[in-house]
CSV table of C-alpha atoms in Angstrom, one decimal:
chain,number,residue,atom,x,y,z
A,1,MET,CA,-19.1,-41.6,8.9
A,2,ILE,CA,-22.3,-41.1,7.0
A,3,ARG,CA,-23.0,-43.0,3.8
A,4,ILE,CA,-25.2,-41.1,1.4
A,5,THR,CA,-27.4,-42.9,-1.1
A,6,PHE,CA,-28.7,-40.1,-3.3
A,7,ALA,CA,-25.8,-39.4,-5.6
A,8,PHE,CA,-27.2,-39.4,-9.2
A,9,ILE,CA,-26.2,-38.3,-12.6
A,10,LEU,CA,-27.9,-35.6,-14.7
A,11,CYS,CA,-27.2,-35.2,-18.4
A,12,PHE,CA,-25.7,-31.8,-19.2
A,13,GLY,CA,-28.4,-29.2,-19.8
A,14,LEU,CA,-31.3,-31.2,-18.3
A,15,PHE,CA,-31.9,-29.4,-15.0
A,16,GLY,CA,-35.6,-29.6,-14.3
A,17,GLY,CA,-36.4,-30.1,-18.0
A,18,ALA,CA,-35.3,-28.0,-21.0
A,19,SER,CA,-31.9,-26.3,-20.8
A,20,HIS,CA,-31.9,-22.5,-20.1
A,21,ALA,CA,-28.3,-22.0,-21.1
A,22,ALA,CA,-29.3,-21.2,-24.7
A,23,ASP,CA,-31.3,-18.3,-23.4
A,24,LEU,CA,-28.4,-16.6,-21.7
A,25,PRO,CA,-27.3,-13.4,-23.6
A,26,LEU,CA,-23.6,-14.3,-24.0
A,27,ASP,CA,-23.4,-11.9,-26.8
A,28,LYS,CA,-23.7,-9.1,-24.3
A,29,LEU,CA,-20.4,-10.1,-22.7
A,30,ARG,CA,-17.4,-8.0,-23.7
A,31,LEU,CA,-14.0,-9.7,-23.9
A,32,PRO,CA,-10.6,-8.6,-25.2
A,33,PRO,CA,-9.8,-9.5,-28.8
A,34,GLY,CA,-9.1,-13.2,-29.3
A,35,PHE,CA,-11.1,-14.3,-26.3
A,36,SER,CA,-14.3,-16.4,-26.4
A,37,ILE,CA,-16.8,-17.5,-23.8
A,38,SER,CA,-19.1,-20.5,-23.9
A,39,ILE,CA,-21.2,-22.5,-21.5
A,40,TYR,CA,-19.3,-25.4,-19.9
A,41,ALA,CA,-22.1,-26.8,-17.7
A,42,GLU,CA,-25.3,-25.9,-16.1
A,43,VAL,CA,-25.0,-25.9,-12.3
A,44,ASP,CA,-27.6,-24.4,-10.0
A,45,ASN,CA,-26.1,-21.6,-7.8
A,46,ALA,CA,-22.5,-22.6,-8.8
A,47,ARG,CA,-19.9,-21.2,-6.4
A,48,GLN,CA,-16.3,-22.4,-5.7
A,49,MET,CA,-14.7,-25.0,-8.1
A,50,ALA,CA,-11.9,-27.4,-7.5
A,51,LEU,CA,-10.0,-29.5,-10.1
A,52,GLY,CA,-9.7,-33.2,-9.6
A,53,LYS,CA,-8.5,-36.2,-11.5
A,54,ASP,CA,-9.1,-36.5,-15.2
A,55,SER,CA,-10.2,-32.8,-15.3
A,56,THR,CA,-13.2,-33.5,-13.2
A,57,VAL,CA,-14.4,-30.2,-11.7
A,58,TYR,CA,-16.1,-30.2,-8.3
A,59,VAL,CA,-18.5,-27.3,-7.6
A,60,GLY,CA,-20.0,-26.0,-4.4
A,61,ASN,CA,-23.4,-24.5,-3.9
A,62,ARG,CA,-24.5,-22.0,-1.3
A,63,ARG,CA,-28.3,-21.8,-1.7
A,64,ALA,CA,-29.4,-25.3,-2.5
A,65,GLY,CA,-27.0,-27.2,-0.2
A,66,LYS,CA,-25.6,-29.4,-2.9
A,67,VAL,CA,-22.2,-30.4,-4.2
A,68,TYR,CA,-21.6,-31.3,-7.8
A,69,ALA,CA,-19.0,-33.0,-10.1
A,70,LEU,CA,-18.6,-32.0,-13.7
A,71,LEU,CA,-17.3,-35.0,-15.7
A,72,ASN,CA,-15.5,-34.5,-19.0
A,73,PRO,CA,-13.3,-37.6,-19.7
A,74,GLY,CA,-13.0,-36.7,-23.3
A,75,HIS,CA,-11.8,-33.1,-22.6
A,76,ALA,CA,-14.6,-31.7,-24.7
A,77,PRO,CA,-15.4,-28.0,-24.8
A,78,ALA,CA,-18.3,-28.6,-22.4
A,79,ALA,CA,-18.8,-31.1,-19.5
A,80,GLN,CA,-20.4,-34.3,-20.5
A,81,GLN,CA,-22.2,-35.1,-17.2
A,82,VAL,CA,-23.2,-33.4,-14.1
A,83,VAL,CA,-23.2,-35.5,-10.9
A,84,VAL,CA,-24.9,-34.4,-7.7
A,85,LEU,CA,-22.6,-35.9,-5.0
A,86,ASP,CA,-24.4,-34.7,-1.9
A,87,GLN,CA,-27.3,-32.6,-0.8
A,88,GLY,CA,-29.0,-31.4,2.3
A,89,LEU,CA,-25.9,-29.5,3.5
A,90,SER,CA,-25.7,-26.0,4.9
A,91,MET,CA,-24.2,-23.5,2.4
A,92,PRO,CA,-21.5,-25.9,1.1
A,93,SER,CA,-20.0,-23.3,-1.2
A,94,GLY,CA,-16.3,-24.2,-0.5
A,95,VAL,CA,-14.7,-27.2,-2.1
A,96,ALA,CA,-11.1,-28.4,-2.3
A,97,TYR,CA,-9.4,-31.5,-3.8
A,98,ARG,CA,-6.2,-33.2,-2.6
A,99,ASP,CA,-4.6,-36.6,-3.1
A,100,GLY,CA,-7.9,-38.1,-4.4
A,101,ASP,CA,-10.1,-36.8,-1.7
A,102,LEU,CA,-12.7,-34.0,-1.9
A,103,TYR,CA,-13.2,-31.6,1.0
A,104,VAL,CA,-16.4,-29.6,1.5
A,105,ALA,CA,-16.9,-26.7,4.0
A,106,ASP,CA,-20.4,-26.7,5.5
A,107,ILE,CA,-20.5,-23.6,7.8
A,108,ASP,CA,-19.3,-25.1,11.1
A,109,ARG,CA,-18.1,-28.4,9.7
A,110,LEU,CA,-15.5,-29.7,7.3
A,111,TYR,CA,-16.2,-32.9,5.4
A,112,ARG,CA,-14.0,-35.3,3.4
A,113,TYR,CA,-15.2,-37.6,0.7
A,114,PRO,CA,-12.3,-40.1,0.3
A,115,ALA,CA,-11.3,-41.5,-3.1
A,116,ILE,CA,-14.0,-39.5,-4.6
A,117,ALA,CA,-13.3,-40.4,-8.3
A,118,ARG,CA,-14.0,-44.1,-7.5
A,119,THR,CA,-17.4,-43.4,-5.8
A,120,LEU,CA,-18.9,-40.7,-8.0
A,121,ASP,CA,-21.9,-42.8,-9.0
A,122,ASN,CA,-21.9,-45.2,-6.1
A,123,SER,CA,-22.8,-43.4,-2.9
A,124,PRO,CA,-19.8,-41.2,-2.0
A,125,ARG,CA,-18.9,-41.5,1.7
A,126,ARG,CA,-19.0,-38.4,3.8
A,127,GLU,CA,-16.5,-38.2,6.7
A,128,LEU,CA,-16.4,-35.5,9.4
A,129,VAL,CA,-12.9,-33.9,9.5
A,130,THR,CA,-13.8,-31.2,12.1
A,131,ASP,CA,-16.7,-29.4,13.6
A,132,GLN,CA,-14.7,-26.6,15.3
A,133,PHE,CA,-15.8,-23.7,13.1
A,134,PRO,CA,-18.5,-21.3,14.3
A,135,ASP,CA,-22.1,-22.0,13.3
A,136,LYS,CA,-22.9,-18.4,12.5
A,137,THR,CA,-24.4,-18.1,9.0
A,138,GLN,CA,-23.7,-14.5,8.3
A,139,HIS,CA,-20.5,-14.6,6.3
A,140,GLY,CA,-20.4,-18.3,7.3
A,141,TRP,CA,-20.1,-19.7,3.9
A,142,LYS,CA,-16.6,-20.4,2.9
A,143,PHE,CA,-13.9,-20.6,0.2
A,144,ILE,CA,-11.3,-23.2,1.0
A,145,LYS,CA,-8.0,-24.2,-0.6
A,146,PHE,CA,-4.9,-26.1,0.1
A,147,GLY,CA,-1.7,-24.1,0.4
A,148,PRO,CA,1.9,-24.9,-0.6
A,149,ASP,CA,2.5,-26.1,3.0
A,150,GLY,CA,-0.1,-28.8,2.5
A,151,LYS,CA,-2.5,-27.3,5.0
A,152,LEU,CA,-6.1,-26.4,4.2
A,153,TYR,CA,-6.9,-22.7,4.5
A,154,VAL,CA,-10.4,-21.8,5.7
A,155,PRO,CA,-11.6,-18.2,6.3
A,156,VAL,CA,-14.0,-17.3,9.1
A,157,GLY,CA,-15.9,-14.2,8.2
A,158,ALA,CA,-17.2,-11.6,10.7
A,159,PRO,CA,-20.6,-12.7,12.2
A,160,CYS,CA,-22.0,-9.2,11.4
A,161,ASN,CA,-21.5,-6.2,9.2
A,162,ILE,CA,-19.0,-4.3,11.4
A,163,CYS,CA,-18.5,-5.5,15.0
A,164,LEU,CA,-15.8,-6.6,17.4
A,165,SER,CA,-16.3,-10.2,18.4
A,166,ASP,CA,-15.2,-11.8,21.7
A,167,ASP,CA,-14.2,-14.9,19.8
A,168,PRO,CA,-10.8,-14.3,18.1
A,169,ILE,CA,-11.5,-16.8,15.3
A,170,PHE,CA,-14.0,-14.4,13.6
A,171,ALA,CA,-12.6,-12.1,10.9
A,172,THR,CA,-9.6,-14.3,10.2
A,173,ILE,CA,-8.2,-16.8,7.7
A,174,THR,CA,-7.4,-20.0,9.5
A,175,ARG,CA,-5.5,-23.1,8.4
A,176,LEU,CA,-5.5,-26.7,9.6
A,177,ASP,CA,-3.7,-30.0,9.1
A,178,VAL,CA,-6.3,-32.4,7.7
A,179,SER,CA,-4.0,-35.4,8.3
A,180,ALA,CA,-4.1,-34.8,12.0
A,181,ALA,CA,-6.2,-37.1,14.2
A,182,GLN,CA,-8.2,-34.1,15.5
A,183,PRO,CA,-7.5,-31.2,13.2
A,184,ALA,CA,-8.1,-27.8,14.9
A,185,PRO,CA,-8.1,-24.4,13.1
A,186,GLU,CA,-5.1,-22.2,13.6
A,187,ILE,CA,-5.4,-18.5,13.0
A,188,TYR,CA,-3.1,-17.5,10.2
A,189,VAL,CA,-4.0,-13.8,9.6
A,190,LYS,CA,-6.4,-11.4,11.3
A,191,GLY,CA,-8.5,-8.4,10.6
A,192,VAL,CA,-10.2,-10.0,7.5
A,193,ARG,CA,-13.9,-9.1,7.4
A,194,ASN,CA,-15.0,-11.6,4.8
A,195,SER,CA,-12.6,-13.3,2.4
A,196,VAL,CA,-14.3,-15.5,-0.2
A,197,GLY,CA,-11.3,-15.9,-2.5
A,198,PHE,CA,-7.6,-16.5,-2.3
A,199,ASP,CA,-4.6,-18.0,-4.1
A,200,TRP,CA,-0.9,-18.4,-3.8
A,201,HIS,CA,1.6,-16.6,-6.2
A,202,PRO,CA,3.0,-19.3,-8.4
A,203,GLY,CA,6.5,-17.9,-8.1
A,204,THR,CA,6.9,-16.6,-4.5
A,205,GLY,CA,4.3,-18.9,-2.8
A,206,ASP,CA,2.8,-15.9,-1.0
A,207,LEU,CA,-0.9,-15.8,-0.2
A,208,TRP,CA,-3.1,-13.2,-1.8
A,209,PHE,CA,-6.8,-12.8,-0.9
A,210,THR,CA,-9.8,-10.6,-1.7
A,211,ASP,CA,-11.8,-9.1,1.2
A,212,ASN,CA,-15.3,-7.6,1.1
A,213,GLY,CA,-15.6,-4.1,2.6
A,214,GLY,CA,-18.3,-3.2,5.1
A,215,ASP,CA,-21.8,-1.9,4.3
A,216,GLY,CA,-23.6,1.2,5.6
A,217,LEU,CA,-20.8,3.7,5.0
A,218,GLY,CA,-22.1,4.9,1.6
A,219,ASP,CA,-22.2,3.9,-2.0
A,220,GLU,CA,-18.5,4.8,-2.6
A,221,LEU,CA,-16.9,3.5,0.6
A,222,PRO,CA,-15.2,1.4,1.7
A,223,ALA,CA,-13.3,-0.3,-1.2
A,224,ASP,CA,-13.1,-4.0,-1.4
A,225,GLU,CA,-9.5,-5.1,-1.0
A,226,LEU,CA,-6.9,-7.3,-2.6
A,227,ASN,CA,-4.4,-8.2,0.1
A,228,HIS,CA,-0.9,-9.7,0.1
A,229,VAL,CA,0.2,-11.8,3.1
A,230,ILE,CA,3.9,-11.4,3.9
A,231,ARG,CA,3.9,-13.3,7.1
A,232,LYS,CA,1.7,-15.1,9.6
A,233,ASP,CA,-0.2,-13.1,12.1
A,234,GLN,CA,-0.5,-10.0,10.0
A,235,HIS,CA,-3.6,-7.8,10.8
A,236,PHE,CA,-5.5,-6.3,7.9
A,237,GLY,CA,-7.4,-3.7,9.9
A,238,TYR,CA,-11.0,-4.9,10.4
A,239,PRO,CA,-13.0,-3.7,12.3
A,240,TYR,CA,-10.8,-0.7,13.1
A,241,ILE,CA,-9.5,0.4,9.7
A,242,HIS,CA,-11.3,0.1,6.3
A,243,GLN,CA,-9.5,0.0,3.0
A,244,GLY,CA,-6.2,0.7,4.8
A,245,ASP,CA,-6.8,4.4,5.5
A,246,ILE,CA,-10.3,5.0,7.0
A,247,ARG,CA,-10.9,4.7,10.7
A,248,ASP,CA,-14.1,3.0,11.7
A,249,ARG,CA,-16.4,5.6,13.4
A,250,LYS,CA,-17.1,3.3,16.3
A,251,PHE,CA,-14.1,1.0,16.7
A,252,GLY,CA,-11.2,2.9,15.0
A,253,GLN,CA,-11.1,6.4,16.4
A,254,ASP,CA,-8.0,5.7,18.6
A,255,LYS,CA,-6.3,3.5,16.0
A,256,ASN,CA,-3.4,4.3,13.7
A,257,PRO,CA,-3.9,3.0,10.1
A,258,ALA,CA,-0.1,2.6,9.9
A,259,ASP,CA,-0.3,-0.2,12.5
A,260,TYR,CA,-2.2,-2.4,10.1
A,261,GLN,CA,-1.4,-3.9,6.7
A,262,GLU,CA,-2.8,-1.8,3.9
A,263,PRO,CA,-4.3,-3.4,0.8
A,264,ALA,CA,-2.1,-4.3,-2.1
A,265,GLN,CA,-4.8,-2.9,-4.3
A,266,LYS,CA,-8.1,-1.1,-3.5
A,267,LEU,CA,-10.9,-2.6,-5.6
A,268,GLY,CA,-14.3,-0.9,-6.2
A,269,ALA,CA,-16.6,-0.2,-3.4
A,270,HIS,CA,-19.2,-3.0,-2.9
A,271,VAL,CA,-18.0,-4.9,-6.0
A,272,ALA,CA,-18.1,-8.1,-3.8
A,273,ALA,CA,-14.7,-9.5,-5.0
A,274,LEU,CA,-14.9,-13.3,-4.6
A,275,GLY,CA,-13.0,-16.4,-5.8
A,276,MET,CA,-9.8,-15.0,-7.3
A,277,SER,CA,-7.0,-17.0,-8.9
A,278,PHE,CA,-3.6,-16.5,-10.5
A,279,TYR,CA,-3.7,-17.3,-14.2
A,280,THR,CA,-1.1,-20.1,-14.5
A,281,GLY,CA,-2.1,-21.5,-17.9
A,282,ASP,CA,-0.4,-21.2,-21.3
A,283,MET,CA,-3.4,-20.5,-23.5
A,284,PHE,CA,-3.8,-16.8,-22.7
A,285,PRO,CA,-1.3,-14.1,-24.0
A,286,ALA,CA,1.8,-13.5,-21.9
A,287,ALA,CA,0.4,-10.4,-20.3
A,288,TYR,CA,-2.0,-12.6,-18.4
A,289,HIS,CA,0.5,-15.1,-17.1
A,290,ASN,CA,0.8,-15.2,-13.3
A,291,GLN,CA,-1.6,-12.3,-13.0
A,292,ILE,CA,-4.7,-12.1,-10.7
A,293,ILE,CA,-8.1,-12.7,-12.1
A,294,ILE,CA,-11.0,-11.5,-9.8
A,295,PRO,CA,-14.7,-12.3,-10.2
A,296,GLU,CA,-16.7,-9.3,-8.9
A,297,HIS,CA,-20.0,-10.7,-7.8
A,298,GLY,CA,-21.7,-7.3,-7.7
A,299,SER,CA,-23.3,-5.1,-5.0
A,300,TRP,CA,-26.5,-6.3,-3.3
A,301,ASN,CA,-27.4,-3.0,-1.6
A,302,ARG,CA,-25.9,-0.1,-3.5
A,303,SER,CA,-28.4,2.6,-4.3
A,304,THR,CA,-27.5,2.4,-8.0
A,305,ARG,CA,-25.6,-0.3,-9.8
A,306,ALA,CA,-24.5,1.9,-12.6
A,307,GLY,CA,-20.7,2.4,-13.0
A,308,HIS,CA,-18.0,0.1,-11.8
A,309,VAL,CA,-19.9,-1.9,-9.2
A,310,GLY,CA,-19.0,-5.5,-10.1
A,311,TYR,CA,-20.8,-8.0,-12.2
A,312,ARG,CA,-17.6,-8.5,-14.2
A,313,LEU,CA,-14.1,-10.0,-14.1
A,314,THR,CA,-11.1,-7.8,-13.5
A,315,MET,CA,-7.4,-8.4,-13.6
A,316,VAL,CA,-4.8,-7.0,-11.3
A,317,THR,CA,-1.3,-6.9,-12.9
A,318,LEU,CA,1.8,-7.3,-10.7
A,319,ASP,CA,5.2,-6.1,-11.7
A,320,ALA,CA,8.4,-8.1,-11.3
A,321,ALA,CA,8.7,-7.0,-7.7
A,322,GLY,CA,5.2,-8.3,-6.9
A,323,LYS,CA,3.6,-4.9,-6.6
A,324,ALA,CA,0.1,-4.2,-8.1
A,325,VAL,CA,0.5,-1.8,-10.9
A,326,GLN,CA,-2.8,-2.0,-12.8
A,327,TYR,CA,-6.5,-2.9,-12.0
A,328,ALA,CA,-8.6,-3.1,-15.1
A,329,PRO,CA,-11.7,-4.9,-16.4
A,330,PHE,CA,-11.3,-8.2,-18.2
A,331,ILE,CA,-14.8,-9.4,-19.0
A,332,THR,CA,-17.9,-7.2,-18.5
A,333,GLY,CA,-21.5,-7.3,-19.5
A,334,TRP,CA,-23.4,-9.2,-16.8
A,335,LEU,CA,-25.0,-5.9,-15.7
A,336,ASP,CA,-27.4,-4.0,-18.0
A,337,GLU,CA,-26.7,-0.5,-16.8
A,338,ALA,CA,-29.7,0.9,-18.7
A,339,THR,CA,-32.1,-1.2,-16.6
A,340,ASN,CA,-29.9,-1.4,-13.5
A,341,LYS,CA,-30.4,-5.2,-13.5
A,342,SER,CA,-27.9,-8.1,-13.8
A,343,TRP,CA,-28.5,-11.4,-15.5
A,344,GLY,CA,-25.4,-13.0,-14.1
A,345,ARG,CA,-23.0,-12.8,-11.1
A,346,PRO,CA,-19.5,-14.3,-11.5
A,347,ALA,CA,-18.4,-16.1,-8.3
A,348,ALA,CA,-15.2,-18.0,-8.7
A,349,THR,CA,-12.5,-18.9,-11.3
A,350,LEU,CA,-10.6,-22.1,-12.1
A,351,VAL,CA,-7.6,-22.5,-14.5
A,352,MET,CA,-7.9,-25.8,-16.4
A,353,PRO,CA,-5.0,-28.0,-17.6
A,354,ASP,CA,-5.4,-26.8,-21.2
A,355,GLY,CA,-5.1,-23.2,-20.1
A,356,SER,CA,-8.8,-22.3,-20.4
A,357,LEU,CA,-10.5,-20.5,-17.6
A,358,LEU,CA,-13.7,-21.6,-15.9
A,359,ILE,CA,-16.0,-19.1,-14.3
A,360,SER,CA,-18.9,-20.0,-12.0
A,361,ASP,CA,-22.1,-17.9,-12.0
A,362,ASP,CA,-24.4,-18.5,-9.1
A,363,LYS,CA,-27.2,-16.3,-10.5
A,364,ALA,CA,-27.3,-17.6,-14.1
A,365,GLY,CA,-26.7,-21.2,-12.8
A,366,VAL,CA,-23.9,-22.0,-15.1
A,367,VAL,CA,-20.1,-22.5,-15.4
A,368,TYR,CA,-18.6,-20.7,-18.3
A,369,ARG,CA,-15.4,-21.6,-20.2
A,370,VAL,CA,-13.1,-18.8,-21.5
A,371,THR,CA,-10.6,-19.6,-24.3
A,372,TYR,CA,-8.2,-17.6,-26.4
A,373,GLN,CA,-7.1,-17.9,-30.0
A,374,ALA,CA,-4.8,-15.2,-31.5
A,375,PRO,CA,-6.7,-13.0,-34.0
A,376,GLU,CA,-5.6,-13.5,-37.6
């Protein structure tokens, strides 16, 4: 166990001096009628978020190696304090909270910070849970979350663009029992190139996840995917089959797409679909309840960013049978198509107890809060 001594509290909006949040062009964001968006907190390179006790929100960070806590004991429209819990980590973008403990994924290691609420400003203790994940940094940053079975689900992305690895743990979603004396990852599903977002359907308990498609196959191929897990050990195609129906030119020529699970919904090519969540709150209209909200981070290498290439939130609507029947924009405007430049990149979502929706933005360095009030 390592005791850290550098936890400190920053007042909201005082990162490195004057706040930059007021300079963000929120007026450029386009939301459906009745919806509003505001700045909840300033968090450098904000990635995955996890909800803790008293509406404390824990935030991972990929670029700066830090983990944050957003404190809001009075349930105000914006966080009242931002606490840096730990730093000097390696891409700790994934965070999860359970039974008072915070869990942080750090490439090849998983850490636990026990009783985190009692030690926020008093040197939180870092415990090693396991170091059995690969140390490859390409697609090595993680999104983690506890499932209905009480196990922690941890994806392991492919260590490349498109390749076939000798180690079966790559291109999977794993799970592990963090209460075990020596937790070891168990492969849950396979053929997953790089999932950085998943959640469980609030009614059926089924796992749904986003998966980023490969590069180098053109601007319009392959599609990112929204996938539905029906059973353990399903194979979702990578590296043999892309988007459910395209054979990889190197690895898939002798493969039958019908042998692999097709996507529940094809998303846009190179949209970089990340930290999705089911909307389980009561604030938004009924059409949003139990539907899937997906932050699309945006393409890093598309020849042009014009068109539907991410930098937005989308919603996938499921029918009563659990089939995807609509894929449509929810919030847009982070990309200025006239200049082909973005000022923000949404990365993850989190439903709050009051029904509002938080969105992390690792480029703008903020967490947004989306609320709804019926138009008069």
